[in-house]
Amino acid sequence: MPELSLEEARRRVDWLRKEIRRHNYYYYVLDSPIISDAEYDALMRELEELEAQFPELADPTSPTQHVGAPPLEEFRSVRHTLPMLSLTNAFSEEEVREFDARAKRFLGLEPAAELEYVVEPKYDGLAVELIYVDGVLQVGSTRGDGEVGEDVTLNLKTIKAIPLVLRRPEGRAIPKSLAARGEVYMNIADFRRLNEERLAQGEPPFANPRNAAAGSLRQLDSKITARRPLRIFFYDVGETVGIEFRTQEELLRTLPEFGLRVNPLFRKCAGIEEAIAFHHELERERESLPYESDGVVIKVNDFQLRRRLGEISRAPRWALAYKFAPRQATTRIREIVLQVGRTGAITPVALLEPVELAGATISRATLHNQEEIAKKDIRVGDLVLIERAGDVIPEVVKPIPEARTGEERKWEMPDRCPVCGSALVKPEDEVVFRCPNISCPARIKESIRHFARALDIEGLGERLVDQLVEKGLVKEVADIFRLEKEELAALERMGEKSASNLLEAISRSKRPSLSRFIYALGIRHVGEHLAEILAKHYGSVADLISAREDELQGIFEVGPEVARSIVEFFSTEKNREAVRRLLEAGVRPVSEKLEPARPQPLAGKRFVFTGTLRAFTREEAEGLVRQLGGEASSSVSRKTDYVVVGEAPGSKLAKARELGVKVLSEEEFKALLREVGGGEG
Ligand code: IVH
């Protein structure tokens, strides 16, 4: 087949763009992709290559344009089409009922009448407005002061869930102009991963997902934004031309048809009591939501009623934020003690006067490190604000200095480990003090607890580990596999039955997946996610042990600090010994390495075909290459390994020669296939 002409390329590019947009819609809006990631990537790559080869086909709305642009000096200001209002907060059912009664009074309705509401989660991110004119994204801005925001168009364009052009729904026209409003946010898991990476690269972590989302969106360099896992939910519109919504429900059902992602988790409620009930329902599910939500937003469904209700002091009379029970409380610090982690890291912990917080009684909270205590000026005896976010351990947010009596004491970091008495150490560039003694009982206990948690050994809880270490039955992790029934049964709160149950659980844990095993080793900076990545890359513990630093750094998501930490871990004789002993005790990690289903002798090789082949069509030849693990693309670049030339080749042959890419005749291509066992020819 000859080289693509400009016209052919244009048709192919149009098709690819349409196809990719269609898949974006399935993936981001409907949340149910219909092709694999690899197939999607292949479409994207082909489009990128064609756009590079035919610069005249460039289009700012192409799906390839979610990549970021050169950095800005500053953000321009943008005036919103209509003010972006704020919401009145309510904290109790009573306040919510008052809001409902007020709205009815205002509308001249009977108290017994029911107003229809739509209730949505309240997202904890950053509100934005995106203006689409004739379906094309023109400008995107932050809320700012409600009247004027910052122009963050380039940053918003890097978010893949934000369409650069609207989808045209069947039987409906694209509106002349649509100002779509929503919340840019980050999922909790993505936030944790981002922080894990930042710590590994020596950068300060973000305090919470909202700060992470806001900080990422307000980057002058959109290439940085492009690497952040930002998402969006749309929930409102500003000025619209050529489309009208009658209700919030209609709005939420229509926006997705234009390719604008809406959270399906909303409810239409026949009255305020139903709205309150939905609030309670969501509050119970709060911990299982993938994103942070601090309440619900209750909105009058009917837009005509909304217009009549209007607004008062920058907040609509038709909407209310009904917050969940706070996860913050105040209490007093009785004492500050040190906790020794398995890596020896010392964490100061506040012992508190017990206080009720989001359904739990809290008597300890972390103070992170001594620098944090000094910076916040936290003293023993202080009244403090504490917070519990998600499943994370409660932390002391800040002291309340106004409540001081003069009895409070400044706290100083001890210079010895509270458990083994070793002198604590702190590297210049770190904030954390460490106990350097690997045989410190506190460290041993923590490693065993970590190991038991990682391998999910039921019954090997905190108290039991304390006893096992204190009685000298367990001196290192591998010892748990040598425990005997009699010695266990003799321990406090144990008996024959629980001893044999525990032994069974221990025995079951001898076949962990490789990733759980790697995680269980407790290598600094290697959390569950990184352990999975390492396990997929290395088929066995032995391979990981002998991995070199540069090789580790070559793995996507493994930064220099992580690589160093892994190498350091395995170059410590005592750690290698510990792993050896685990294997000797019969622990057999199960490999999860991604083995290709069939041999892939052409893996990593890129082929381009030009001209007409005699033995097969272009599609057949490309299919063969892919079956053998290679890639086939339509344009020649420096990354191309082979250009296969048939009859009447096009300009690709010249390009290949120019770039020094290896050229194969059809015969040579067939010989190559025979050589690698690809049949045919
Ligand atoms: S509707 C005034 N819906 O809340 C009504 N806002 O205080 C327009 N927010 O900055 C907003 N989740 O970022 C609406 N489901 C939701 C929301 C939501 C979070 C934020 C929004 C805005 C603030 C208003």
XYZ file of C-alpha atoms and ligand atoms in Angstrom:
705
model
C 0.000 0.000 0.000
C 1.422 3.387 -0.883
C 2.256 6.080 1.639
C -0.790 7.912 3.037
C -1.603 11.008 1.068
C -2.602 14.120 2.987
C -6.236 13.391 2.178
C -6.005 9.808 3.426
C -4.196 10.952 6.540
C -6.914 13.510 7.185
C -9.592 10.855 6.981
C -7.680 8.536 9.277
C -6.975 11.342 11.775
C -10.646 12.360 11.802
C -11.647 8.787 12.417
C -9.086 8.312 15.188
C -10.134 11.508 16.968
C -13.771 10.507 16.837
C -13.004 7.018 18.006
C -10.829 8.209 20.912
C -13.470 10.716 22.009
C -16.039 7.950 21.938
C -13.838 5.821 24.193
C -13.169 8.766 26.500
C -16.909 9.035 26.916
C -17.245 5.342 27.809
C -14.274 5.492 30.139
C -14.713 8.778 31.972
C -18.405 9.523 31.828
C -20.039 6.103 31.785
C -17.210 4.591 33.805
C -17.319 1.436 31.659
C -14.656 1.194 28.959
C -15.353 -1.051 25.991
C -11.744 -1.575 24.879
C -8.568 -2.480 26.737
C -6.036 0.132 27.843
C -3.567 -1.314 25.339
C -5.996 -0.899 22.456
C -6.755 2.637 23.556
C -3.046 3.428 23.780
C -2.525 2.070 20.291
C -5.193 4.408 18.870
C -3.660 7.325 20.725
C -0.173 6.482 19.503
C -1.279 6.223 15.924
C -2.972 9.605 16.166
C 0.113 11.165 17.737
C 2.295 9.768 15.008
C 0.055 10.998 12.224
C -0.188 14.442 13.798
C 3.602 14.558 14.004
C 3.922 13.450 10.411
C 1.278 15.828 9.070
C 1.592 19.081 11.038
C -1.034 20.642 8.796
C -3.643 18.415 10.480
C -2.993 19.909 13.934
C -6.107 20.773 15.926
C -6.176 22.268 19.438
C -9.232 20.150 20.279
C -7.587 16.871 19.340
C -7.602 14.297 22.148
C -3.797 14.391 21.994
C -3.883 17.896 23.440
C -4.360 16.888 27.115
C -0.627 17.219 27.693
C 0.194 20.633 29.057
C 1.750 23.693 27.480
C 4.754 25.954 28.211
C 4.607 27.555 31.670
C 2.797 30.846 32.256
C 4.123 33.926 34.039
C 0.862 34.395 35.902
C -2.834 33.556 35.590
C -5.143 35.962 33.818
C -8.384 36.937 35.577
C -11.727 35.791 34.256
C -15.089 37.267 35.135
C -17.728 34.572 35.610
C -20.829 34.583 33.422
C -22.973 34.611 36.547
C -21.580 34.843 40.080
C -20.410 31.535 41.542
C -22.210 31.561 44.859
C -21.304 29.994 48.153
C -23.483 27.768 50.291
C -25.012 28.257 53.710
C -23.958 25.486 56.100
C -26.212 23.476 58.375
C -25.062 21.056 61.048
C -28.289 19.663 62.481
C -31.640 18.295 61.307
C -33.285 21.255 62.984
C -31.371 23.748 60.856
C -32.264 21.763 57.744
C -35.976 21.788 58.587
C -35.762 25.533 59.183
C -34.238 26.001 55.731
C -37.131 24.038 54.215
C -39.735 26.022 56.180
C -38.138 29.322 55.168
C -38.173 28.373 51.498
C -41.853 27.424 51.671
C -42.753 30.654 53.455
C -40.870 32.604 50.832
C -42.762 30.818 48.048
C -46.101 31.256 49.829
C -46.583 27.497 50.256
C -48.392 25.757 53.101
C -46.089 24.380 55.815
C -47.513 20.940 55.035
C -46.608 21.172 51.341
C -43.566 19.211 50.186
C -40.750 20.776 48.173
C -38.865 18.488 45.851
C -35.098 18.380 46.374
C -32.074 16.874 44.722
C -29.376 15.843 47.173
C -25.754 15.344 46.105
C -22.533 14.673 47.969
C -20.589 17.819 48.754
C -17.133 17.419 47.249
C -14.020 18.690 48.884
C -12.076 20.114 45.984
C -11.967 23.270 43.955
C -14.948 24.742 42.074
C -14.374 25.591 38.407
C -16.321 26.970 35.459
C -15.706 25.752 31.901
C -17.080 27.684 28.977
C -17.957 25.767 25.829
C -18.853 27.827 22.759
C -20.330 25.823 19.889
C -19.153 22.783 21.794
C -15.502 23.790 21.986
C -13.839 24.445 25.331
C -12.764 28.097 25.368
C -11.936 29.111 28.910
C -11.813 27.435 32.287
C -11.465 29.277 35.558
C -11.413 28.777 39.303
C -14.172 30.192 41.469
C -11.938 32.898 42.921
C -14.010 35.396 44.899
C -17.172 34.263 43.128
C -17.137 37.139 40.632
C -13.653 36.866 39.209
C -11.514 33.752 39.101
C -8.176 32.680 37.653
C -7.823 31.480 34.086
C -6.583 27.909 34.486
C -7.643 26.755 31.009
C -4.313 25.126 30.155
C -4.346 23.182 33.405
C -7.951 22.063 33.054
C -7.211 20.846 29.535
C -4.735 18.328 30.963
C -7.535 16.588 32.880
C -8.536 13.707 30.652
C -12.099 13.578 31.972
C -12.651 17.115 30.701
C -13.703 16.982 27.050
C -12.027 19.531 24.784
C -15.125 19.357 22.606
C -18.605 18.398 23.715
C -20.160 15.186 22.551
C -23.293 15.641 20.445
C -26.117 13.592 21.927
C -28.428 11.781 19.560
C -31.381 13.922 18.496
C -30.068 17.013 20.224
C -27.967 19.976 19.142
C -24.865 21.292 20.837
C -25.760 24.503 22.692
C -24.419 27.783 21.354
C -22.803 28.391 24.712
C -22.628 26.411 27.937
C -20.879 27.366 31.174
C -20.443 24.032 32.952
C -19.598 24.126 36.642
C -18.153 21.434 38.801
C -15.570 20.398 41.310
C -12.012 19.334 40.517
C -10.904 16.824 43.141
C -8.529 13.973 43.871
C -9.438 10.469 45.006
C -8.093 9.489 48.415
C -6.086 6.548 47.034
C -4.519 8.754 44.332
C -3.746 11.369 46.973
C -1.956 8.827 49.178
C 0.023 7.494 46.227
C 0.992 11.013 45.195
C 2.196 11.746 48.724
C 4.079 8.455 48.876
C 5.868 9.470 45.672
C 6.527 12.984 46.917
C 8.047 11.680 50.135
C 10.178 9.285 48.138
C 11.420 12.189 46.008
C 12.084 14.271 49.109
C 9.215 16.696 48.456
C 6.788 17.826 51.149
C 3.500 15.894 51.161
C 0.119 17.602 50.737
C -1.978 17.926 53.879
C -5.187 16.548 52.337
C -6.767 15.716 48.975
C -8.289 19.171 48.670
C -4.948 20.926 49.029
C -3.444 18.458 46.603
C -6.179 19.174 44.036
C -6.013 22.931 44.503
C -2.209 22.989 44.441
C -2.159 20.880 41.291
C -4.697 23.007 39.464
C -3.021 26.267 40.383
C 0.317 25.390 38.783
C 1.787 27.870 36.349
C 3.378 24.920 34.572
C 0.550 22.825 33.142
C 2.946 19.935 32.453
C 3.053 19.435 36.222
C -0.745 19.477 36.405
C -0.834 16.902 33.624
C 0.971 14.419 35.873
C -1.444 14.830 38.779
C -4.415 12.457 39.127
C -7.165 15.094 38.970
C -10.816 14.285 38.408
C -13.994 16.288 38.027
C -17.694 16.054 38.787
C -20.044 18.530 37.128
C -23.081 19.665 39.122
C -24.261 23.080 37.921
C -24.298 25.517 35.001
C -23.744 29.234 34.727
C -24.994 31.152 31.710
C -26.284 28.999 28.868
C -27.383 29.915 25.353
C -29.356 27.457 23.276
C -30.206 25.057 26.063
C -32.412 25.305 29.099
C -32.812 23.046 32.067
C -36.058 22.886 33.982
C -34.788 20.955 36.959
C -31.563 19.934 38.683
C -32.431 16.337 37.908
C -32.684 17.125 34.199
C -29.365 18.961 34.385
C -27.629 16.015 36.049
C -29.075 13.595 33.502
C -28.271 15.780 30.505
C -24.692 16.900 31.178
C -23.303 13.362 30.768
C -24.823 13.198 27.297
C -22.533 16.055 26.352
C -19.603 14.125 27.764
C -19.544 16.022 31.061
C -18.973 13.669 33.969
C -21.648 13.653 36.673
C -21.618 11.632 39.882
C -24.485 9.123 39.627
C -24.695 9.174 43.423
C -27.456 11.764 43.783
C -31.038 11.373 44.918
C -34.292 13.096 44.108
C -36.217 13.507 47.348
C -39.950 14.147 47.710
C -39.518 16.326 50.772
C -37.045 17.485 53.379
C -37.361 14.336 55.529
C -36.204 12.185 52.625
C -33.318 14.567 52.068
C -32.312 14.237 55.723
C -32.532 10.453 55.468
C -30.242 10.449 52.410
C -27.738 12.580 54.340
C -27.627 9.959 57.092
C -27.300 7.181 54.551
C -24.327 8.838 52.883
C -22.746 9.642 56.227
C -22.728 5.936 57.051
C -21.073 5.170 53.694
C -18.694 8.061 53.964
C -15.602 5.974 54.689
C -16.158 3.794 51.657
C -16.406 6.656 49.152
C -13.255 6.935 47.027
C -13.176 10.721 47.505
C -13.582 13.008 50.490
C -16.965 14.459 51.181
C -17.813 16.567 54.195
C -21.580 16.618 53.759
C -24.380 16.805 51.216
C -25.762 19.680 49.179
C -29.564 19.912 49.253
C -30.949 21.770 46.218
C -34.493 22.737 45.281
C -35.124 20.691 42.137
C -37.342 23.108 40.186
C -35.432 25.956 38.470
C -38.470 28.214 38.313
C -38.835 28.021 42.074
C -35.103 28.641 42.362
C -35.390 31.859 40.411
C -38.192 33.018 42.710
C -36.169 32.153 45.800
C -33.119 34.048 44.605
C -30.156 34.632 46.852
C -29.164 36.453 49.972
C -25.637 37.642 50.781
C -23.943 35.579 48.084
C -25.706 32.332 48.982
C -28.792 30.919 47.258
C -31.998 30.488 49.269
C -32.584 27.306 47.273
C -29.543 25.325 48.384
C -27.981 24.246 51.647
C -24.810 22.396 52.617
C -25.739 19.890 55.334
C -22.443 18.852 56.906
C -21.541 15.448 58.322
C -20.569 15.181 61.983
C -17.181 16.818 62.375
C -14.132 14.673 62.632
C -12.526 17.343 64.743
C -12.785 17.867 68.484
C -10.934 19.658 71.258
C -9.362 17.996 74.269
C -6.347 18.312 76.551
C -2.875 16.789 76.191
C -1.944 14.909 79.368
C 1.435 13.699 78.277
C 3.671 13.350 75.248
C 5.353 9.963 74.781
C 7.577 8.472 72.091
C 6.575 5.617 69.852
C 9.245 3.578 68.078
C 8.354 2.318 64.605
C 9.751 -0.751 62.880
C 12.303 1.280 60.950
C 13.338 2.903 64.230
C 11.494 6.130 63.372
C 10.457 7.940 66.528
C 7.000 9.500 66.588
C 5.902 11.721 69.440
C 2.373 10.801 70.475
C -0.017 12.888 72.560
C -1.866 11.055 75.327
C -5.221 12.808 75.546
C -8.133 13.186 77.860
C -10.496 10.752 76.112
C -12.905 12.416 73.713
C -15.682 11.236 71.395
C -14.853 11.755 67.724
C -16.852 10.559 64.704
C -18.047 7.514 66.559
C -14.868 6.515 68.410
C -13.260 7.352 71.726
C -9.872 8.896 71.110
C -7.126 8.946 73.725
C -3.990 9.162 71.555
C -3.081 11.325 68.590
C 0.082 11.623 66.558
C 2.249 14.726 66.708
C 4.355 13.543 63.702
C 7.790 14.797 64.772
C 9.509 17.227 67.058
C 9.795 19.917 64.376
C 6.015 19.890 63.992
C 5.582 20.281 67.761
C 7.962 23.227 67.814
C 6.404 24.852 64.730
C 2.880 24.615 66.134
C 4.113 25.396 69.658
C 2.261 22.477 71.207
C 2.763 22.113 74.956
C 1.953 19.436 77.509
C -1.318 20.438 79.179
C -2.535 22.388 76.130
C -6.115 22.340 74.977
C -5.767 21.159 71.351
C -7.810 20.632 68.224
C -7.612 17.026 67.033
C -8.797 15.575 63.754
C -9.552 12.158 62.362
C -9.621 11.903 58.573
C -10.721 8.678 56.893
C -9.148 5.652 58.474
C -6.021 7.603 59.354
C -4.782 7.852 62.960
C -6.016 11.007 64.673
C -3.627 13.929 64.676
C -3.192 17.085 66.693
C -4.033 19.950 64.350
C -3.119 22.906 66.571
C -3.126 24.149 70.133
C -5.629 26.692 71.390
C -3.277 29.179 73.043
C -6.129 31.394 74.270
C -7.060 28.627 76.717
C -3.634 28.510 78.375
C -3.382 28.911 82.143
C 0.395 29.135 82.427
C 0.587 25.570 83.759
C 1.508 24.180 80.320
C 5.030 22.834 79.774
C 7.158 23.118 76.640
C 8.244 19.694 75.472
C 11.719 18.606 74.529
C 12.818 15.681 72.451
C 14.646 13.115 74.632
C 18.031 12.028 73.286
C 17.631 8.322 74.049
C 15.285 5.602 72.841
C 12.599 5.164 75.510
C 12.663 1.395 75.002
C 16.301 0.313 74.602
C 18.149 3.438 75.712
C 20.223 3.812 72.522
C 21.210 7.373 71.598
C 18.789 8.633 68.942
C 20.122 9.782 65.575
C 18.840 12.199 62.972
C 20.373 12.758 59.540
C 20.970 16.446 58.723
C 18.347 16.674 56.004
C 15.562 14.772 57.774
C 13.121 15.721 60.471
C 12.632 12.284 61.980
C 14.764 10.945 64.835
C 15.524 7.237 64.758
C 16.564 4.501 67.148
C 19.547 2.961 65.355
C 19.445 -0.346 67.266
C 18.015 -3.089 65.027
C 17.565 -5.327 68.045
C 15.516 -2.738 69.913
C 12.514 -4.695 71.268
C 10.158 -1.943 70.153
C 11.418 -2.254 66.576
C 11.149 -6.030 66.669
C 7.584 -5.843 67.944
C 6.637 -3.377 65.244
C 8.223 -5.446 62.466
C 6.335 -8.496 63.639
C 3.068 -6.591 63.884
C 3.656 -5.215 60.411
C 4.469 -8.680 59.092
C 1.350 -10.156 60.693
C -0.832 -7.395 59.252
C 0.731 -7.645 55.807
C 0.262 -11.421 55.620
C -3.091 -11.178 57.340
C -2.245 -13.634 60.134
C -5.431 -13.805 62.120
C -5.005 -13.851 65.891
C -1.464 -12.466 65.935
C -2.529 -9.205 67.514
C -0.760 -6.450 69.364
C -0.872 -7.890 72.900
C 0.236 -11.315 71.792
C 3.214 -9.900 69.901
C 4.204 -7.983 73.050
C 4.164 -11.190 75.052
C 6.021 -13.218 72.441
C 8.842 -10.677 72.258
C 8.980 -10.034 75.999
C 9.132 -13.761 76.804
C 11.909 -14.163 74.249
C 9.905 -16.656 72.172
C 10.254 -14.466 69.091
C 13.446 -12.530 68.383
C 12.890 -12.025 64.693
C 10.067 -12.438 62.223
C 10.976 -15.957 61.076
C 10.613 -17.198 64.655
C 6.841 -17.057 64.408
C 7.010 -20.011 62.031
C 8.786 -22.071 64.704
C 6.314 -21.485 67.534
C 4.998 -24.542 69.283
C 1.614 -25.263 70.634
C 2.638 -25.788 74.275
C 4.531 -22.516 74.563
C 1.657 -20.609 72.986
C -1.000 -22.264 75.133
C 0.921 -21.218 78.238
C 0.674 -17.502 77.404
C -1.795 -15.096 79.011
C -5.272 -15.138 77.508
C -4.364 -18.163 75.380
C -5.442 -21.771 75.592
C -5.179 -25.002 73.630
C -7.880 -23.942 71.211
C -6.606 -20.454 70.425
C -3.047 -21.796 70.236
C -3.961 -24.289 67.538
C -6.072 -21.719 65.693
C -3.112 -19.375 65.640
C -0.736 -22.075 64.427
C -3.135 -22.840 61.626
C -3.318 -19.172 60.623
C 0.473 -18.952 60.677
C 0.772 -22.035 58.550
C -1.760 -20.644 56.042
C 0.339 -17.514 55.656
C 3.256 -19.491 54.240
C 2.018 -19.019 50.658
C 1.700 -15.247 50.353
C 1.667 -13.489 47.016
C 5.093 -12.080 46.242
C 3.790 -8.529 46.587
C 2.409 -9.136 50.087
C 5.695 -10.763 51.027
C 7.738 -7.815 49.769
C 5.432 -5.421 51.577
C 5.694 -7.523 54.756
C 9.485 -7.139 54.801
C 8.938 -3.547 55.828
C 11.439 -1.904 53.491
C 11.389 1.843 54.013
C 9.316 3.658 51.353
C 7.898 0.394 50.001
C 4.161 0.497 50.666
C 1.525 -1.857 49.330
C 1.365 -0.189 45.955
C 5.107 -0.166 45.309
C 5.346 -3.757 46.517
C 2.873 -4.719 43.798
C 4.903 -2.926 41.172
C 8.096 -4.638 42.297
C 6.416 -8.048 42.393
C 5.140 -7.643 38.853
C 8.580 -6.641 37.677
C 10.635 -9.223 39.528
C 9.374 -12.780 39.516
C 11.092 -13.766 42.765
C 12.618 -12.491 45.985
C 16.038 -13.564 44.721
C 15.708 -11.308 41.668
C 14.667 -8.377 43.819
C 17.566 -8.944 46.206
C 20.063 -8.765 43.386
C 18.443 -5.761 41.675
C 20.773 -2.830 41.029
C 19.892 0.721 41.901
C 19.915 2.020 38.313
C 17.797 -0.908 37.209
C 15.250 -0.229 39.971
C 15.124 3.426 39.015
C 14.242 2.379 35.490
C 10.913 1.026 36.759
C 8.036 3.433 36.315
C 7.030 4.952 39.690
C 10.276 3.968 41.432
C 12.202 7.110 42.327
C 15.836 7.458 43.413
C 15.084 7.399 47.126
C 12.981 4.249 46.898
C 15.639 2.547 44.771
C 18.325 3.480 47.288
C 16.213 2.282 50.176
C 15.644 -1.127 48.542
C 19.313 -1.613 47.731
C 20.292 -0.491 51.217
C 17.837 -2.921 52.750
C 19.184 -5.919 50.898
C 22.804 -4.962 51.290
C 22.384 -5.207 55.055
C 23.530 -8.698 56.010
C 21.010 -8.927 58.822
C 18.097 -8.287 56.446
C 19.296 -10.827 53.892
C 19.687 -13.273 56.745
C 16.109 -12.538 57.876
C 14.770 -13.249 54.384
C 16.824 -16.441 54.198
C 15.394 -17.610 57.496
C 11.839 -16.950 56.320
C 12.444 -19.085 53.260
C 14.060 -21.773 55.432
C 11.001 -21.729 57.665
C 8.952 -22.753 54.628
C 7.557 -19.405 53.440
C 7.086 -19.621 49.672
C 5.980 -16.370 48.017
C 3.920 -16.938 44.893
C 5.118 -15.054 41.826
C 2.790 -12.614 40.090
C 5.132 -11.684 37.295
C 3.197 -10.886 34.164
C 4.189 -13.745 31.898
C 3.102 -13.150 28.330
C 0.560 -15.722 27.228
C 2.635 -16.738 24.236
C 6.226 -16.159 23.274
C 6.861 -12.551 22.327
C 10.069 -12.651 20.311
C 9.360 -9.266 18.707
C 8.578 -7.505 21.984
C 9.707 -3.889 21.884
C 10.279 -3.909 18.107
C 8.469 -1.336 16.012
C 7.607 -2.072 12.393
C 6.375 0.149 9.618
C 5.147 -1.228 6.294
C 5.262 0.603 3.002
C 4.345 -0.476 -0.494
C 2.319 -3.562 -1.466
C 3.359 -6.943 -0.067
C 2.789 -10.018 -2.175
C 2.136 -12.661 0.472
C -0.137 -10.741 2.785
C -2.238 -7.642 3.095
C -0.958 -4.795 5.244
C -3.407 -5.756 8.015
C -2.252 -9.378 8.017
C 1.393 -8.384 8.212
C 0.714 -5.955 11.043
C -1.354 -8.565 12.836
C 1.525 -11.042 12.680
C 3.898 -8.529 14.151
C 1.493 -7.791 16.997
C 0.893 -11.486 17.682
C 4.610 -11.868 18.205
C 4.692 -9.001 20.669
C 5.883 -6.284 18.289
C 4.247 -3.027 17.380
C 3.123 -1.855 13.962
C 2.676 1.793 13.233
C 2.030 3.901 10.196
C 4.819 6.425 10.299
C 8.590 6.206 10.421
C 10.460 7.823 13.264
C 13.753 7.347 15.075
C 11.991 4.809 17.286
C 11.138 2.567 14.332
C 13.228 -0.620 14.229
C 12.294 -1.967 10.806
C 10.678 -0.602 7.690
C 9.373 -3.437 5.528
C 9.241 -2.470 1.880
C 6.852 -3.967 -0.656
C 6.230 -2.970 -4.246
C 5.949 0.716 -5.097
C 7.001 1.994 -1.683
C 6.167 5.569 -0.697
C 8.146 8.275 1.036
C 8.548 6.095 4.133
C 11.435 4.323 2.439
C 13.240 7.626 1.930
C 12.479 8.604 5.513
C 13.856 5.284 6.776
C 17.080 5.806 4.842
C 17.355 9.331 6.081
C 16.988 8.232 9.705
C 19.165 5.149 9.245
C 16.311 2.767 10.139
C 16.843 -0.836 9.025
C 15.010 -1.626 5.791
C 13.724 -5.149 5.086
C 12.473 -6.564 1.822
C 9.421 -8.793 1.957
C 11.711 -11.845 1.701
C 13.826 -10.633 4.586
C 10.705 -9.965 6.640
C 9.514 -13.529 6.020
C 12.935 -14.865 6.954
C 12.750 -12.891 10.185
C 9.349 -14.406 10.941
C 10.705 -17.907 10.299
C 13.659 -17.231 12.523
C 11.544 -16.163 15.479
C 9.045 -18.942 14.859
C 6.149 -16.898 13.550
C 5.124 -19.542 10.972
C 4.071 -18.155 7.589
C 6.222 -17.761 4.513
S -23.634 23.656 43.887
C -24.480 27.770 45.188
N -22.970 21.220 44.433
O -19.454 24.167 47.538
C -24.700 26.486 44.522
N -21.521 22.966 45.142
O -20.064 26.799 48.936
C -23.619 26.205 43.575
N -19.510 22.173 46.280
O -17.327 26.293 46.024
C -22.769 25.135 44.033
N -19.957 20.041 46.140
O -17.128 24.035 45.171
C -22.626 22.512 44.547
N -22.514 18.983 44.837
C -22.160 20.277 44.925
C -20.970 20.691 45.563
C -20.681 22.053 45.647
C -19.081 20.927 46.574
C -18.756 23.392 46.647
C -18.457 24.279 45.494
C -18.555 25.674 46.005
C -19.013 25.483 47.390
C -20.147 26.416 47.630
